[in-house]
Short mmCIF file of C-alpha atoms in Angstrom, two decimals:
data_model
loop_
_atom_site.label_atom_id
_atom_site.label_comp_id
_atom_site.label_asym_id
_atom_site.label_seq_id
_atom_site.Cartn_x
_atom_site.Cartn_y
_atom_site.Cartn_z
CA MET P 83 73.15 142.37 97.38
CA VAL P 84 71.68 140.37 94.48
CA LYS P 85 74.92 140.71 92.53
CA THR P 86 76.85 139.30 95.51
CA GLU P 87 74.51 136.29 95.71
CA ILE P 88 74.94 135.60 91.99
CA LEU P 89 78.70 135.87 92.33
CA SER P 90 78.75 133.47 95.29
CA MET P 91 76.61 130.97 93.32
CA ASP P 92 79.10 131.16 90.44
CA VAL P 93 81.97 130.53 92.84
CA PHE P 94 80.06 127.57 94.32
CA LYS P 95 79.39 126.09 90.85
CA TYR P 96 83.06 126.53 89.95
CA PHE P 97 84.08 124.81 93.19
CA ILE P 98 81.77 121.83 92.48
CA LEU P 99 83.12 121.57 88.93
CA LEU P 100 86.67 121.66 90.26
CA LEU P 101 85.88 118.86 92.72
CA LEU P 102 84.38 116.72 89.96
CA VAL P 103 87.36 117.21 87.66
CA THR P 104 89.86 116.59 90.44
CA PHE P 105 88.34 113.55 92.15
CA VAL P 106 85.68 111.89 90.01
CA LEU P 107 87.13 112.00 86.49
CA PRO P 108 90.43 110.27 87.37
CA ILE P 109 88.44 107.40 88.89
CA VAL P 110 85.99 107.16 85.99
CA LYS P 111 88.55 107.29 83.19
CA SER P 112 91.04 104.89 84.78
CA LYS P 113 89.51 101.64 83.53
CA GLU P 114 92.53 100.52 81.52
CA GLN P 115 93.77 97.27 83.02
CA LEU P 116 97.34 96.49 84.07
CA SER P 117 98.92 93.05 84.00
CA SER P 118 98.94 91.05 87.23
CA ARG P 119 102.73 91.51 87.44
CA GLU P 120 102.42 95.29 87.08
CA CYS P 121 99.71 95.29 89.74
CA GLU P 122 101.83 93.21 92.09
CA ASP P 123 104.78 95.58 91.57
CA LEU P 124 102.46 98.45 92.53
CA GLY P 125 101.32 96.50 95.60
CA PHE P 126 97.74 95.88 94.51
CA SER P 127 97.64 92.13 94.09
CA GLY P 128 95.38 91.82 97.14
CA LEU P 129 92.71 94.30 96.14
CA ALA P 130 90.65 92.04 93.93
CA LEU P 131 87.34 93.92 93.85
CA CYS P 132 86.85 97.49 92.64
CA SER P 133 84.74 98.16 95.73
CA ASP P 134 87.96 97.61 97.70
CA CYS P 135 89.58 100.39 95.66
CA HIS P 136 86.68 102.70 96.46
CA THR P 137 87.08 101.88 100.17
CA PHE P 138 90.82 102.41 99.77
CA ALA P 139 90.10 105.86 98.24
CA GLU P 140 88.29 106.88 101.43
CA TYR P 141 91.50 106.43 103.42
CA VAL P 142 94.22 107.28 100.93
CA LYS P 143 93.77 110.66 99.26
CA ASN P 144 96.41 110.08 96.56
CA GLN P 145 94.40 109.97 93.30
CA GLU P 146 97.25 108.41 91.32
CA LEU P 147 97.37 105.52 93.79
CA VAL P 148 93.59 105.08 93.61
CA SER P 149 93.77 105.18 89.83
CA ASP P 150 96.42 102.43 89.84
CA CYS P 151 94.22 100.39 92.17
CA LEU P 152 91.28 100.72 89.78
CA LYS P 153 93.49 99.52 86.92
CA CYS P 154 94.18 96.33 88.88
CA CYS P 155 90.71 95.46 90.17
CA THR P 156 87.83 93.38 88.89
CA GLU P 157 84.31 94.71 88.86
CA ASP P 158 82.13 93.47 91.69
CA SER P 159 79.43 91.16 90.43
CA ASP P 160 75.92 92.45 90.97
CA ASP P 161 74.94 89.37 92.94
CA SER P 162 77.88 89.53 95.34
CA ILE P 163 76.44 91.17 98.42
CA SER P 164 79.25 90.33 100.79
CA LYS P 165 82.86 91.25 100.23
CA ILE P 166 85.70 88.75 100.19
CA THR P 167 86.93 87.91 103.68
CA TYR P 168 89.89 85.90 104.90
CA SER P 169 90.49 83.54 107.79
CA GLY P 170 93.69 85.30 108.89
CA ALA P 171 96.53 87.61 107.96
CA ILE P 172 100.30 87.83 108.24
CA LEU P 173 102.17 91.11 108.40
CA GLU P 174 105.50 90.47 106.70
CA VAL P 175 108.19 93.10 107.26
CA CYS P 176 111.94 93.47 107.67
CA MET P 177 112.77 94.10 111.33
CA ARG P 178 115.62 96.44 110.36
CA LYS P 179 113.29 98.58 108.22
CA LEU P 180 110.64 98.96 110.94
CA VAL P 181 112.27 102.18 112.12
CA PHE P 182 111.01 103.76 108.87
CA TYR P 183 107.40 102.69 109.52
CA PRO P 184 106.26 104.16 112.87
CA GLU P 185 102.57 103.56 112.04
CA ILE P 186 103.24 99.85 111.53
CA VAL P 187 105.29 99.68 114.73
CA GLY P 188 102.39 101.30 116.61
CA PHE P 189 99.98 98.78 115.13
CA ILE P 190 102.20 95.83 116.08
CA GLU P 191 102.74 97.08 119.63
CA GLU P 192 99.21 98.23 120.43
CA GLU P 193 96.62 96.82 118.03
CA LYS P 194 97.61 93.39 116.73
CA ASP P 195 96.18 91.53 119.72
CA GLN P 196 92.67 92.51 118.59
CA PHE P 197 93.07 89.96 115.78
CA PRO P 198 93.72 86.42 117.07
CA THR P 199 94.43 85.09 113.55
CA PHE P 200 96.94 87.88 112.79
CA LYS P 201 100.66 87.16 112.98
CA VAL P 202 103.83 89.16 112.37
CA GLN P 203 106.57 87.54 110.31
CA TYR P 204 109.98 89.17 110.08
CA LEU P 205 111.71 88.57 106.76
CA PHE P 206 115.00 90.21 105.82
CA ASN P 207 114.63 93.07 103.32
CA SER P 208 110.87 92.59 102.95
CA PRO P 209 108.76 95.73 102.48
CA PRO P 210 105.75 95.81 104.80
CA LYS P 211 102.85 93.82 103.37
CA LEU P 212 99.74 92.04 104.50
CA ILE P 213 99.39 88.45 103.36
CA MET P 214 95.75 87.45 103.53
CA LEU P 215 95.08 83.77 104.27
CA ASP P 216 92.32 81.46 103.03
CA ASP P 217 90.47 78.92 105.19
CA GLU P 218 93.37 76.44 104.90
CA GLY P 219 95.85 79.06 106.11
CA GLN P 220 97.39 79.41 102.65
CA PRO P 221 98.33 82.83 101.21
CA LYS P 222 95.52 84.12 99.01
CA GLU P 223 96.28 87.83 98.46
CA THR P 224 99.20 90.15 99.20
CA ILE P 225 98.92 93.90 99.80
CA ARG P 226 101.79 96.36 100.22
CA ILE P 227 101.11 98.70 103.15
CA ASP P 228 104.19 100.95 103.12
CA ASN P 229 102.21 104.18 103.52
CA TRP P 230 99.21 102.97 105.49
CA LYS P 231 98.30 104.60 108.77
CA ARG P 232 97.50 102.52 111.84
CA GLU P 233 93.77 103.28 111.57
CA HIS P 234 93.76 102.14 107.92
CA MET P 235 95.27 98.79 108.91
CA LEU P 236 92.71 98.43 111.71
CA GLN P 237 89.78 99.23 109.42
CA TYR P 238 91.02 96.94 106.65
CA LEU P 239 91.56 94.00 108.98
CA ARG P 240 88.17 94.54 110.66
CA GLU P 241 86.49 94.40 107.26
CA LYS P 242 88.54 91.59 105.72
CA VAL P 243 89.46 89.13 108.48
CA LYS P 244 86.66 86.86 109.67
CA PRO P 245 86.11 86.98 113.42
CA THR P 246 87.10 83.75 115.14
CA SER P 247 84.25 81.57 116.33
CA ALA P 248 83.92 81.24 120.09
CA SER P 249 83.73 77.47 120.47
#
């Protein structure tokens, strides 16, 4: 019985070590920075803060993608308590390519009305991306969302788009 308990503790320790090597080390050692052009090509021009990448990692379980995100982010300043928010967002996508993005179609048809400052813009041959707008309605950040699920879009917009004031 004691030998079985020792063996199960060894298996548990091995499992914890495997988790650390698989998930934590790629995030920790990925601090090399990419150029802004490389980041934009990867679709990370809109994820300015590293805390956004950590939030992103909660939803997207692809460690290579998270690692690329961390190579494109800037460290959050210690005194910044609130995250960056935007006054609105535009989903830009090619209407002909929508058939390949059922999650985005579902979001457009069923969820977009939850965000009064959210608009859909159809642009020929454009991959799906969120264009985040500043207070003047000008594009501030762009994020490719090719592989995002509907719930990821909802969560991201809830966190990043300021609620409209009821005046």
